[in-house]
């Protein structure tokens, strides 16, 4: 099969991407207890800098936002100095990199943030899943505290300030994490939002939080440096809204008022999906969203090429393939075999193993 589109350059705001193969954001939990992006992480991202764009692993925008052991933060100067090493390491290879901005909301536990106590969410509804990994081991999910109106304003500003820090640190842009059942998704979807104020009820009200964040971030940094990720079909973290199609089409359509870098849609079903209706497709989003669309979940080189050639997406993000193939772009380009997928026990463990020790194709050729 002729692959062409994947390797075409594309203009993303003011930057030009070398190709349309995007590295999906992936939490790898190598930042230590201090949550500071370190040299090992810089090496990991440097190895993958031939991606058209790297979207970093999710990074907490505040202490309250934390919800994953040893994931990096983006709320202190020290954390941003740590991230600078990664930014420089990617730029040294002529790569491009966006920082993913994260607030876990109820997908957290009070032991993550002893100062602020209980996790927060749109409503006091716990995730209906077995347990969460916390600094004190596996724990049952807690019922979060519903946010007060003034706190919502403060969190919106936390996103904007994190975006500002990212740009000051040299990131090419930021991705607002509106997917996978984290705080923004918790507001948008009816399964986790039963508020009766301006942030609950109708689709317009439930997506108000998302739009306030997009608005604040776009007023703080250039909107062409802002992307947003959504997971309309996802079930992760107890998601699924009966009106998911109407909700996410409303979101996509109304994002047109901002001149965003892109809309990143997890359309594929390989990461778990709700069965509340026919899954949403990239085409549906392309029909309403006027900007660039990134598709993701379960794509191969062939299906990615098809999606772009058919006009369903402009770029495709790859997650797991980038874990075990730092040189994924070169492998795709030269029709080389991919390394086997990384076992899950290496996804979040500390150290180099399963992280920076994957062979690239030149090493394989050299030893064979
Ligand atoms: C180890 C791991 C960590 C992930 N962490 C994040 C994350 O921090 N933010 C996010 O939006 N998605 C995260 N995801 C989801 C990926 O971005 C992607 O959607 C998923 O891997 C499906 O794409 P793939 O089929 O190409 O792997 C993660 C996935 C994996 C495997």
Coordinates of C-alpha atoms in Angstrom, one line a residue, residues 30 32 72 197 211 215 227 237 244 274 288 295 298 318 346:
X30 CA 8.7 8.3 35.9
X32 CA 9.3 10.5 41.1
X72 CA 4.7 15.1 36.6
X197 CA -26.7 25.5 38.8
X211 CA -15.7 26.5 27.4
X215 CA -11.7 30.8 26.7
X227 CA -5.5 21.9 21.3
X237 CA -13.2 6.4 34.8
X244 CA -23.1 11.8 24.3
X274 CA -19.8 2.7 26.6
X288 CA -18.9 20.2 12.3
X295 CA -7.9 10.9 15.5
X298 CA -6.1 1.6 17.8
X318 CA -0.4 6.7 18.2
X346 CA 6.2 -1.7 32.2

